[in-house]
XYZ file of C-alpha atoms in Angstrom:
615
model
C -42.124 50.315 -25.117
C -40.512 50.135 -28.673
C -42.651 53.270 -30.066
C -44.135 52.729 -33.596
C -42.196 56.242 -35.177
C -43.866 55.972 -38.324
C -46.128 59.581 -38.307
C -49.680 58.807 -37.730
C -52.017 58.950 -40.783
C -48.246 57.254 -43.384
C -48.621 53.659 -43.342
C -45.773 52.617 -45.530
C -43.732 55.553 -44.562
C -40.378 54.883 -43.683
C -39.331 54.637 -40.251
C -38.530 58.209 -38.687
C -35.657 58.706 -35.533
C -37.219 58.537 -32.525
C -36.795 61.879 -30.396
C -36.109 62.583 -26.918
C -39.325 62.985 -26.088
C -40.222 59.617 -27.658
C -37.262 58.364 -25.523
C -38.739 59.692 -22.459
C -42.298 58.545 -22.977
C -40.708 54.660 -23.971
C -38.718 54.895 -20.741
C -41.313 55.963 -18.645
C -43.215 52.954 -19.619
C -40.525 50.323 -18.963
C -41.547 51.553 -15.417
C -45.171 51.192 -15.882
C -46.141 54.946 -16.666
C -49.045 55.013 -18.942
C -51.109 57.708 -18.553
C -50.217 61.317 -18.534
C -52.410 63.692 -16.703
C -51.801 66.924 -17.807
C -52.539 70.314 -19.818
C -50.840 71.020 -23.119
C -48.978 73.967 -24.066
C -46.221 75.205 -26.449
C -43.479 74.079 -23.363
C -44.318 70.368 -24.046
C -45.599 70.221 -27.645
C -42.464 67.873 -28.256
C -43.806 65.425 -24.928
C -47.232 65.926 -26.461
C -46.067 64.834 -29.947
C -44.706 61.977 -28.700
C -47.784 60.652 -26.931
C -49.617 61.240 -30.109
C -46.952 58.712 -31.727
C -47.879 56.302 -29.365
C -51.148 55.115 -31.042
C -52.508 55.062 -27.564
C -50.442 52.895 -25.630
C -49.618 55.793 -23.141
C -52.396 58.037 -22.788
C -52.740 62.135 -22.360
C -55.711 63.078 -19.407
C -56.540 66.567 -20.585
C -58.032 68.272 -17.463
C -59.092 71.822 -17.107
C -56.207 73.158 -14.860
C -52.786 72.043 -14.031
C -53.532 71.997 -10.154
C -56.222 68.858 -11.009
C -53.291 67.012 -13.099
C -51.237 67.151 -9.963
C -53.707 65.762 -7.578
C -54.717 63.172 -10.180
C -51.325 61.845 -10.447
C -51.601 61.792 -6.687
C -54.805 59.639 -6.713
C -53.739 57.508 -9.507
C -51.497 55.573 -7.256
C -53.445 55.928 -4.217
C -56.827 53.832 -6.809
C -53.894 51.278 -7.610
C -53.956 53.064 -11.445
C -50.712 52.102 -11.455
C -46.875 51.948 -9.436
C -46.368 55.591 -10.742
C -48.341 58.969 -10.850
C -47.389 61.269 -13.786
C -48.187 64.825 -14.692
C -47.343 66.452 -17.583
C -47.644 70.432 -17.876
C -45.934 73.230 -19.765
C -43.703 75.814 -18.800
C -43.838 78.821 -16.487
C -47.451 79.093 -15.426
C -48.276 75.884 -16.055
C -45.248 74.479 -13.842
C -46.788 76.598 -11.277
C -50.428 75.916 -11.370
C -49.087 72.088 -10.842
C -47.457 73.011 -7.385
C -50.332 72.412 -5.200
C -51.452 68.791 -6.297
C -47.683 67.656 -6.550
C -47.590 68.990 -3.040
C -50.446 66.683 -1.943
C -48.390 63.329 -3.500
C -45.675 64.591 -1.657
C -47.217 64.734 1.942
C -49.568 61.580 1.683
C -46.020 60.333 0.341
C -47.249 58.566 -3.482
C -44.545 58.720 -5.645
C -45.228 60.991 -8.725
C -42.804 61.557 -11.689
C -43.586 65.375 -12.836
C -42.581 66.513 -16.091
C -42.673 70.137 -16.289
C -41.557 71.805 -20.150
C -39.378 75.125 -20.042
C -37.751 77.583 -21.733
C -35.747 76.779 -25.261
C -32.029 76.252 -24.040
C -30.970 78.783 -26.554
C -33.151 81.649 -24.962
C -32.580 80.853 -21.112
C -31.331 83.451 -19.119
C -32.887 86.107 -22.022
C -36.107 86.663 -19.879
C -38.081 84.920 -22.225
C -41.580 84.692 -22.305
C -42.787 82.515 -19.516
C -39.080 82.137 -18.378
C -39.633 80.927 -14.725
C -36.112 79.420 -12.312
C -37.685 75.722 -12.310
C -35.243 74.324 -10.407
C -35.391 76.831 -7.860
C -39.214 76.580 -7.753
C -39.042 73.116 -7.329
C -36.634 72.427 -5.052
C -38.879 71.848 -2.294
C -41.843 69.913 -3.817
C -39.586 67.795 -5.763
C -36.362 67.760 -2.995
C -35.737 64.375 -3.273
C -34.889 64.556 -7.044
C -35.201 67.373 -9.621
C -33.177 67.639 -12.792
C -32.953 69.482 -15.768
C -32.585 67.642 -19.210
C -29.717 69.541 -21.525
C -28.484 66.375 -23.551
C -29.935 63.526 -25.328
C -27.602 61.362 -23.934
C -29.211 62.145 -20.246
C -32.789 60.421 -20.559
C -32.059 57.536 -19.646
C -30.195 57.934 -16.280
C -32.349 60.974 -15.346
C -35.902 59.477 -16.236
C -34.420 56.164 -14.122
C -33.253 57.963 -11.169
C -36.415 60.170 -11.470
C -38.541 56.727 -11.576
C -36.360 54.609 -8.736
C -36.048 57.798 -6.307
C -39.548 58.337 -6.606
C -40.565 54.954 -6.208
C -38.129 54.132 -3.249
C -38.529 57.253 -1.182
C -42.657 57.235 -2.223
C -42.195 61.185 -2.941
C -42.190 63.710 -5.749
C -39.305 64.317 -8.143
C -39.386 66.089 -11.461
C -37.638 66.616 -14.322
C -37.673 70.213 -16.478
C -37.907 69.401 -20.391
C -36.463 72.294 -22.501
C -38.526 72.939 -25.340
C -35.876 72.369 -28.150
C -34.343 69.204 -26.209
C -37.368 67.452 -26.716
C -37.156 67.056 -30.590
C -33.523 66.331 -31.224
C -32.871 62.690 -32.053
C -32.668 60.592 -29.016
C -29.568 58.779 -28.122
C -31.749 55.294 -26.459
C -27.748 53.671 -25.658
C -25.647 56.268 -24.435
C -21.814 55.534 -25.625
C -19.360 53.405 -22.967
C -17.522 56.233 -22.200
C -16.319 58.502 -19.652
C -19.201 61.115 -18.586
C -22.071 58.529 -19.580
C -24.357 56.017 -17.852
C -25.509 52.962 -18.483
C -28.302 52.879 -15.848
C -30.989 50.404 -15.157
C -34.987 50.355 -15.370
C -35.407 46.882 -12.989
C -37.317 48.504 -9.647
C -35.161 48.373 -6.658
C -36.430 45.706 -3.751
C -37.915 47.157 -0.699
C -37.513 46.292 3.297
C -40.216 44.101 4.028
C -39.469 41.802 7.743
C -37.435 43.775 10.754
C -35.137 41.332 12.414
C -36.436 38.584 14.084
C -35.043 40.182 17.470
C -36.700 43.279 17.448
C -39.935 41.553 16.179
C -39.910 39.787 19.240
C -39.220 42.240 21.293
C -42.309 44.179 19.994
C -44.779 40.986 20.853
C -43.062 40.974 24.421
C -44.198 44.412 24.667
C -47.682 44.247 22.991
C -47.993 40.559 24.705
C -48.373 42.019 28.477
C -51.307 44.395 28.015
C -54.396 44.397 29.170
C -55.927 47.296 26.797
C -54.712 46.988 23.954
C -55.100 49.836 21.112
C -54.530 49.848 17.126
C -53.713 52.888 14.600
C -53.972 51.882 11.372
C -53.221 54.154 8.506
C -52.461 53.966 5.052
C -48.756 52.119 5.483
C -51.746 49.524 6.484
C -53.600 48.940 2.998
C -53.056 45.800 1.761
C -53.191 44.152 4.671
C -56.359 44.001 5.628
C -56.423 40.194 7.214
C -53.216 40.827 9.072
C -54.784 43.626 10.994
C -57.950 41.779 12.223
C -55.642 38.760 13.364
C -53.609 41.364 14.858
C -56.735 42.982 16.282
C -58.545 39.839 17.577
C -54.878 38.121 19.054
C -54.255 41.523 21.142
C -58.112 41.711 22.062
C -57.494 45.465 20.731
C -60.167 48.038 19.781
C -58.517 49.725 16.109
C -58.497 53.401 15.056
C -58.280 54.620 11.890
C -56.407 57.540 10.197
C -58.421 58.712 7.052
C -55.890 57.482 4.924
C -56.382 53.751 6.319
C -60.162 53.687 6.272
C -60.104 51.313 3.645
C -57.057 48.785 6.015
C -60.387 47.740 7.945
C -63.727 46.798 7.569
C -65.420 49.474 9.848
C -68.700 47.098 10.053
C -66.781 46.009 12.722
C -67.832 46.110 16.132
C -64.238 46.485 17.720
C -63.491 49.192 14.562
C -63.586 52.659 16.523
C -63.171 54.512 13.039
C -61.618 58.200 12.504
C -59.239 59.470 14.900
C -58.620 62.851 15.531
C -60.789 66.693 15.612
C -63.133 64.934 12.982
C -62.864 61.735 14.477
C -65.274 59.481 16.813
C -65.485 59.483 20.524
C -64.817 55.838 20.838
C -61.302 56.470 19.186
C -61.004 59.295 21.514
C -61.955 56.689 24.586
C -59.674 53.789 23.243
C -56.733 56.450 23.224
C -57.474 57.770 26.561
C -57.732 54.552 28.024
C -55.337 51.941 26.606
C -52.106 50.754 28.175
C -50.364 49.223 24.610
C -50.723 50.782 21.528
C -49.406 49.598 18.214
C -49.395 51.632 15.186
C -49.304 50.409 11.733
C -48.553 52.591 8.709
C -49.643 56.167 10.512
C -47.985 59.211 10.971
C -51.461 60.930 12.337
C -49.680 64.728 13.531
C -52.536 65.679 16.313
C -50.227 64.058 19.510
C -53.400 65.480 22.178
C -55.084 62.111 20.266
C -52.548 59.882 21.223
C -52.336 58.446 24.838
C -50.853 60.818 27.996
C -47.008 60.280 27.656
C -46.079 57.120 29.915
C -49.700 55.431 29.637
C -48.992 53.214 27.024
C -46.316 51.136 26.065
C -45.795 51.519 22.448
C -44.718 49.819 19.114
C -44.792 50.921 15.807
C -44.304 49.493 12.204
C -43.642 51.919 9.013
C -41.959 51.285 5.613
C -40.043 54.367 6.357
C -37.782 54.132 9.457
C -37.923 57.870 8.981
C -41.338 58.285 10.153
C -41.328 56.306 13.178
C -41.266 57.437 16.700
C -42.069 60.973 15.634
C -45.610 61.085 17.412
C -45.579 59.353 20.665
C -42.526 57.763 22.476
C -42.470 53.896 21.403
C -40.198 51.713 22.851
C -39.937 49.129 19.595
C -40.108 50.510 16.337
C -40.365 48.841 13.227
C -38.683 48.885 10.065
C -40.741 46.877 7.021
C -43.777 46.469 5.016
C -47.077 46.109 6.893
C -48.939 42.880 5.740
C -45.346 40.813 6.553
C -44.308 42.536 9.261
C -47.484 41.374 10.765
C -47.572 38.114 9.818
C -44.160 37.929 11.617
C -45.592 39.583 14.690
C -48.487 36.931 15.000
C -46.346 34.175 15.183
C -44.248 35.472 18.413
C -47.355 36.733 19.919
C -48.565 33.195 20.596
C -52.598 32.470 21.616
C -54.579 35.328 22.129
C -56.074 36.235 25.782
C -59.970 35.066 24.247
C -62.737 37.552 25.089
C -61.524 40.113 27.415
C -63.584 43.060 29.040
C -61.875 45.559 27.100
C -62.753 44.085 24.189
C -66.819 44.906 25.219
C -66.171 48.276 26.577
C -65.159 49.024 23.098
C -67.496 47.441 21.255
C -70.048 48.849 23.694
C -69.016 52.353 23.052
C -68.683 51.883 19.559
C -71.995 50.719 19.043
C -73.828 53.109 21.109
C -71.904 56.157 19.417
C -72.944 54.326 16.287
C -76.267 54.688 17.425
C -76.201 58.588 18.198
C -74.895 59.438 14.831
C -77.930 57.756 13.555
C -79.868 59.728 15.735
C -78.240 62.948 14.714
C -78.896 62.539 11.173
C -82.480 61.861 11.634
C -82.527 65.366 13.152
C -84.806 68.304 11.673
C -82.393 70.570 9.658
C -83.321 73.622 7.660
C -83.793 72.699 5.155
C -81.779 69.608 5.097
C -79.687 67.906 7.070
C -76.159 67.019 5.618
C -75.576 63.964 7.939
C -78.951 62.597 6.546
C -77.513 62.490 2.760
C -74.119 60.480 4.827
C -76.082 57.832 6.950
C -78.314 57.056 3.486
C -76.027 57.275 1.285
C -73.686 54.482 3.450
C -77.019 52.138 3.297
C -77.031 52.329 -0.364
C -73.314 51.934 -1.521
C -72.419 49.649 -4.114
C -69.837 46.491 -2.757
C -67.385 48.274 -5.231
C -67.988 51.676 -5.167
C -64.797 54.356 -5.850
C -65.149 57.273 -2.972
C -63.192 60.380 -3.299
C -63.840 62.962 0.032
C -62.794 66.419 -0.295
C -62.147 68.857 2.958
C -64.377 70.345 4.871
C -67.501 69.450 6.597
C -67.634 66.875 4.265
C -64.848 65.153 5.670
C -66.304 65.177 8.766
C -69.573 63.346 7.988
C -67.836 60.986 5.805
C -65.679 59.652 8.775
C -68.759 59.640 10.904
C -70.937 57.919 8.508
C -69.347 55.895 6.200
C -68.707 52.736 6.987
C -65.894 51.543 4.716
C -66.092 47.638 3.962
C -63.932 45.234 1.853
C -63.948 45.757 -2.386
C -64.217 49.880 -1.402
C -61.898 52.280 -2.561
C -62.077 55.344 -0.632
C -59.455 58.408 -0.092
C -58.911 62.358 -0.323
C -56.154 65.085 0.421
C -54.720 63.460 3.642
C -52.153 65.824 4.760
C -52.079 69.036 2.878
C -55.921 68.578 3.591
C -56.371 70.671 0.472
C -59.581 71.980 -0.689
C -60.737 70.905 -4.465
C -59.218 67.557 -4.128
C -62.060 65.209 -4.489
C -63.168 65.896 -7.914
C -59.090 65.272 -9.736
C -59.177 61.997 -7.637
C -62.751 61.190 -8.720
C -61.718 61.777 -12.261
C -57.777 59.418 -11.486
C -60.056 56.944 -9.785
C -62.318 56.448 -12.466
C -59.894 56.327 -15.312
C -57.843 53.865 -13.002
C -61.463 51.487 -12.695
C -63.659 52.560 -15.637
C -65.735 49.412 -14.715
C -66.688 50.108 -11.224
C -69.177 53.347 -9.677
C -67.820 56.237 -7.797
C -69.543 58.721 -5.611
C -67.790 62.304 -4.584
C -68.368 64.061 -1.504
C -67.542 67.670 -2.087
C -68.823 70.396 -0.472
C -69.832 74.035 -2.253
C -66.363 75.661 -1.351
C -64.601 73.132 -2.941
C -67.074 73.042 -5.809
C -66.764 76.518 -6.359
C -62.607 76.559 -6.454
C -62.352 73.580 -9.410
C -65.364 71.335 -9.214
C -67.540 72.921 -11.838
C -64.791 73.319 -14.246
C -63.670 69.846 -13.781
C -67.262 68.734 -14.534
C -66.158 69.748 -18.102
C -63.387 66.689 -18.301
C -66.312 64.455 -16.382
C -68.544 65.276 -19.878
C -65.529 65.297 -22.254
C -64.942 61.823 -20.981
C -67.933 59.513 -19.418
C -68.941 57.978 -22.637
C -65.758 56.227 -22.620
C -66.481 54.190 -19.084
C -67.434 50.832 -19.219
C -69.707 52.176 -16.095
C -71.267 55.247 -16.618
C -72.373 55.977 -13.129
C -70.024 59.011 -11.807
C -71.738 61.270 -8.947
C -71.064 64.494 -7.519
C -72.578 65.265 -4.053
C -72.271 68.841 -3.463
C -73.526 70.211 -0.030
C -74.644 73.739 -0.501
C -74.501 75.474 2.435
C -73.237 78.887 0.916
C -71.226 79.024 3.923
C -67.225 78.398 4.256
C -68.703 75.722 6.923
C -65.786 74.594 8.262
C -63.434 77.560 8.951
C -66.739 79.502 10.164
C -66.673 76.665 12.842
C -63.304 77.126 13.412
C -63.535 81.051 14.021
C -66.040 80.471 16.761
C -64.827 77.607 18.324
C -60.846 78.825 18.198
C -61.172 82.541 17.863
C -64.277 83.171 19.317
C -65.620 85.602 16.901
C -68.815 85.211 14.636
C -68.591 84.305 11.307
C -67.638 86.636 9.257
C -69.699 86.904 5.801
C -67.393 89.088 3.614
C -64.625 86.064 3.550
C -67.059 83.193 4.645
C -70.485 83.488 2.588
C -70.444 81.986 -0.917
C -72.662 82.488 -3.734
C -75.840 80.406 -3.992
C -75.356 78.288 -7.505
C -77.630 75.742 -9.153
C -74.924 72.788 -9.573
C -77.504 70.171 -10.808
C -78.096 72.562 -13.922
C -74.658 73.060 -14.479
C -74.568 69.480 -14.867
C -77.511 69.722 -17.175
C -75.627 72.257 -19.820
C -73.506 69.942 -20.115
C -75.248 67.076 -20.737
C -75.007 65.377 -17.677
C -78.046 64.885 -15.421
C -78.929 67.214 -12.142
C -80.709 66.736 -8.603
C -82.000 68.713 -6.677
C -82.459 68.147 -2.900
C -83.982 71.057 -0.728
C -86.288 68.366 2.047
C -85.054 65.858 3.505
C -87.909 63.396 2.124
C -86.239 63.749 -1.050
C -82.795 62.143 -0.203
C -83.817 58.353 -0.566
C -85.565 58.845 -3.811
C -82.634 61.027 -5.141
C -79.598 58.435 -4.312
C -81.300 55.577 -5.534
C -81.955 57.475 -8.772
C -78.100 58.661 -8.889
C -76.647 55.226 -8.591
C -78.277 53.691 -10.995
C -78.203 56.360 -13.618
C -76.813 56.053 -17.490
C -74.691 58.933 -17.170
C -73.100 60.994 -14.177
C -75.132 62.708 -11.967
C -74.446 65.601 -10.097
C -76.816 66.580 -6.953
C -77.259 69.613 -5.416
C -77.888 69.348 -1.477
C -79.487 72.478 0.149
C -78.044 71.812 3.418
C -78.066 73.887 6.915
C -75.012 75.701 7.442
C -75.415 75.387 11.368
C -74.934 71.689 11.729
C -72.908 71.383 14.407
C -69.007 69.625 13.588
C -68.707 68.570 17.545
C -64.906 66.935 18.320
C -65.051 63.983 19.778
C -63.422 65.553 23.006
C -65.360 68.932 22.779
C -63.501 71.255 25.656
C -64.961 73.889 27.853
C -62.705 76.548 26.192
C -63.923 75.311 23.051
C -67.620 75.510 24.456
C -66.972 79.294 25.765
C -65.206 80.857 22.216
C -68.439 79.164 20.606
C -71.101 81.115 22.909
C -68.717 83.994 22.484
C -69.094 84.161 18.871
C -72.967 84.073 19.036
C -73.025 86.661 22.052
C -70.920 89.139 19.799
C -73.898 88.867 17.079
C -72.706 85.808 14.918
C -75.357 85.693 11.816
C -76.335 82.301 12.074
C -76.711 82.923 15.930
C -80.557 81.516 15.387
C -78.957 78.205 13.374
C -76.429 77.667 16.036
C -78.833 77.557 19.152
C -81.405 75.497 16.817
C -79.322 72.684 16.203
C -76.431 73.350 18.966
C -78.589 72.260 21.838
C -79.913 69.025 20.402
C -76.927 67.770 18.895
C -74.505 68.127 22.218
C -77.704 66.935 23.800
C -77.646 63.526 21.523
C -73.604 63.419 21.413
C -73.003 63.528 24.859
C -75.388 62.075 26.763
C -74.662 58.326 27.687
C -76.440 55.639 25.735
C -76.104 51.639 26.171
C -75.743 49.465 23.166
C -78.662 48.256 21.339
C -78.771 44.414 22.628
């Protein structure tokens, strides 16, 4: 980006030298930065300056706190906003409000540049106001590449290694901006001389195809089973086709980590969905039972949902050769991009065995579990229940709808109810499985497709910790989307739901109110203050009336679901120990002891019990 450096508001002025900071932000966009999520302060005002000088070719996200401009940056790649996430704060506690989301890109593994301002050169070491060690701060988050910027001369190679490392190694890296750095005059062509570089902004290629040999050797393995079983994840996206050809030549039943919901179309009748604690029994069945399994693009941590060691023979393919055979013992692993690596497995695999009775054992389980978690939202609540607003909402969603799941019990109905199909965006905090991600990647996802609806399952924990504030950017902004519709589904509970689960059912001890209990607040008028428009749910013959109303709304909506705290989260594998630290906690005087035999009973009951597929 050539950067017009004529000060806004002086046509006719003469041309003035561009800075570093105008370097940087022309750099960044030779490697398709162009939007800057971010909260100012007097560590960047030389970054923000520069922005301003852009005329709005790159644009500044103001959110409320630096912790949303980190997951943002995070989400922006993960909505296809663009190659790279960016997040721009200011020094000291700015740098370290931004730890958390930067954190998030770095587990889920999205590469995100962060720029981070600091400390005037001629004042470090002074203990200077907001004086933090940067580079020792973020050494960890940013491990792969973190630099400080003392010279003109450096933007170029540092903002290129920054870009290439981050893009090759899909991780964090950062660079620390002095504050006086940023406005000297930028040196764009460093001199041909000893000490400088003359580095280069064309993106690096990227493995794609393993060897022919060991791609064969993987269909020779996969070729001989009889039970065949898939674990997609988000390595996966993309290659959506490849995996149902895969799916359909092996005869295999597929599994889904949360990250690769959207690899498959979980209409599917051979599509098991969610694997793991919040996953589905079918998932949990095709792991127990297969003898291949072939995983594409995971790097799901909970091994007790993988087959018994020596069950299954076992390939895997990952972009990363890092990540593969870390989580169950496979005998081929593979080195390359999904969607070709694929394509290069279907042609050794040859014909596929045709309808097999594995095949119908999972798509007989899948349908009948299907069928109970209908049942289980149609359940009496008090006063509503939360899987109700999941199942409806799933029958209403728009062909292109934006989804962004936070953690919690909502995660938990969204794996069990959703049903993900092609056109959908859908994703949340993967790894770090942070609370109060959903509403920064609502707010990347709808800057990234202005155009198209988004809905955001939150629940009140997660509300409380950044969601209301954040509503503030959702009002500063909305008139600016081509599609207005934005909307917030809170479940209020007033209950830490999911940890209180996790007490009993781990610990065996009740919930305990003093760190659990949350205070009762009217979202929907919240929403109303500021100018946004508010439901409120408190029966369940409400729900219908209130989606439809919400997705087809001028302006975001944000709805407020008085839901019962003591709807069960059973595992799909639910263990007697797990059983007996549950009844413990309600024998030792847990307060929702009432809630918890109320809606315990009926919903093992309806889980457990063995159903036949609808024919």
């Amino acid at each position: 980006m050539s950067a017009d450096h004529t000060a806004p508001g002086e046509a006719g002025a003469l041309p003035r030298r561009p800075t570093v900071a105008d370097h940087i932000v022309s750099r960044l966009f030779s490697w398709g930065v162009h939007r800057y999520f971010g909260y100012p302060g007097d560590g960047i005002n030389g970054m923000t300056s520069a922005l301003q000088r852009t005329n709005g070719r790159a644009q500044f996200i103001q959110v409320r706190h630096e912790e949303t401009a980190g997951f943002a940056a995070s989400a922006h790649v993960k909505y296809g906003g663009g190659p790279l996430g960016c997040a721009l704060v200011t020094s000291g506690p700015g740098a370290i409000h931004l730890l958390n989301g930067l954190y998030d890109a770095k587990l889920d593994h999205q590469p995100v540049v962060a720029l981070v301002g600091h400390t005037a050169t001629t004042a470090e070491g002074g203990g200077y106001y907001q004086e933090v060690d940067l580079l020792a701060l973020y050494k960890d988050v940013a491990a792969a590449f973190l630099a400080q910027l003392d010279n003109p001369a450096q933007v170029r190679h540092l903002v290129d290694r920054a870009c290439r490392t981050a893009l090759a190694r899909r991780t964090v890296t950062a660079l620390v901006l002095p504050l006086d750095i940023q406005d000297e005059p930028a040196v764009p062509n460093p001199p041909h001389a000893h000490g400088y570089y003359q580095t280069s902004n064309a993106p690096s290629s990227t493995p794609t195809v393993p060897p022919e040999a060991d791609v064969r050797r993987a269909a020779e393995v996969l070729r001989g089973g009889q039970r065949v079983a898939m674990l997609v994840g988000q390595g996966a996206l993309g290659a959506r086709d490849e995996v149902r050809e895969i799916a359909d030549r092996l005869g295999a039943g597929v599994a889904t980590a949360l990250l690769g919901f959207t690899a498959v179309d979980h209409r599917e009748p051979w599509v098991t969905g969610a694997i793991g604690l919040l996953g589905t029994r079918p998932s949990w069945q095709l792991m127990s039972g297969c003898d291949r399994l072939l995983i594409v693009g995971s790097n799901m941590p909970y091994s007790e949902f993988y087959p018994p060691p020596g069950q299954a023979r076992a390939v895997q393919i990952d972009l990363d050769g890092t990540q593969l055979g870390l989580r169950y013992p496979t005998e081929v692993n593979l080195t390359g991009d999904a969607r070709p690596t694929l394509r290069a497995l279907l042609n050794e695999l040859g014909p596929g065995p045709g309808p097999t009775a594995w095949r119908a054992e999972v798509t007989e389980t899948t349908s009948a579990w299907r069928q109970v978690q209908r049942d289980l939202a149609e359940q009496n609540a008090d006063p509503v229940n939360p899987q109700l607003l999941f199942h409806t909402l799933n029958e209403r969603l728009p062909d292109d709808v934006l989804l962004a799941v936070d953690c919690g019990t909502t995660t938990a109905w969204y794996a069990r109810h959703i049903q993900v199909r092609p056109g959908m965006l859908a994703s949340l905090s993967g790894t770090l499985l942070s609370m109060g991600g959903a509403m920064p990647y609502a707010l990347s996802a709808k800057f990234a497709h202005p155009d198209r609806p988004l809905v955001a399952l939150i629940g009140d924990g997660a509300m409380q910790m950044n969601g209301v504030n954040e509503l503030i950017t959702v009002a500063k902004y909305w008139r600016g989307w081509a599609d207005p519709r934005f909307v917030v589904l809170v479940l209020n509970n007033r209950d830490l739901a999911f940890v209180s689960w996790e007490q009993r059912s781990t610990e065996g001890t009740p919930m305990f109110p003093d760190s659990q209990q949350l205070p009762d607040i009217a979202y929907h008028q919240w929403a109303e203050v500021l100018g946004l428009r508010g439901e409120l749910i408190d029966s369940p013959e409400q729900v219908r009336d209130v989606w439809d109303r919400a997705l087809t709304a001028d302006r975001p909506v944000v709805i407020n679901a008085l839901v019962d705290p003591a709807e069960l989260m059973l595992p799909p594998h639910f263990t007697a120990e797990q059983a007996r630290k549950t009844a413990a906690a309600v024998l030792r005087g847990d307060t929702d002891w009432a809630g918890i035999i109320r809606r315990g009973l009926p919903a093992t009951v309806a889980s457990y019990r063995p159903r036949r597929r609808e024919r």
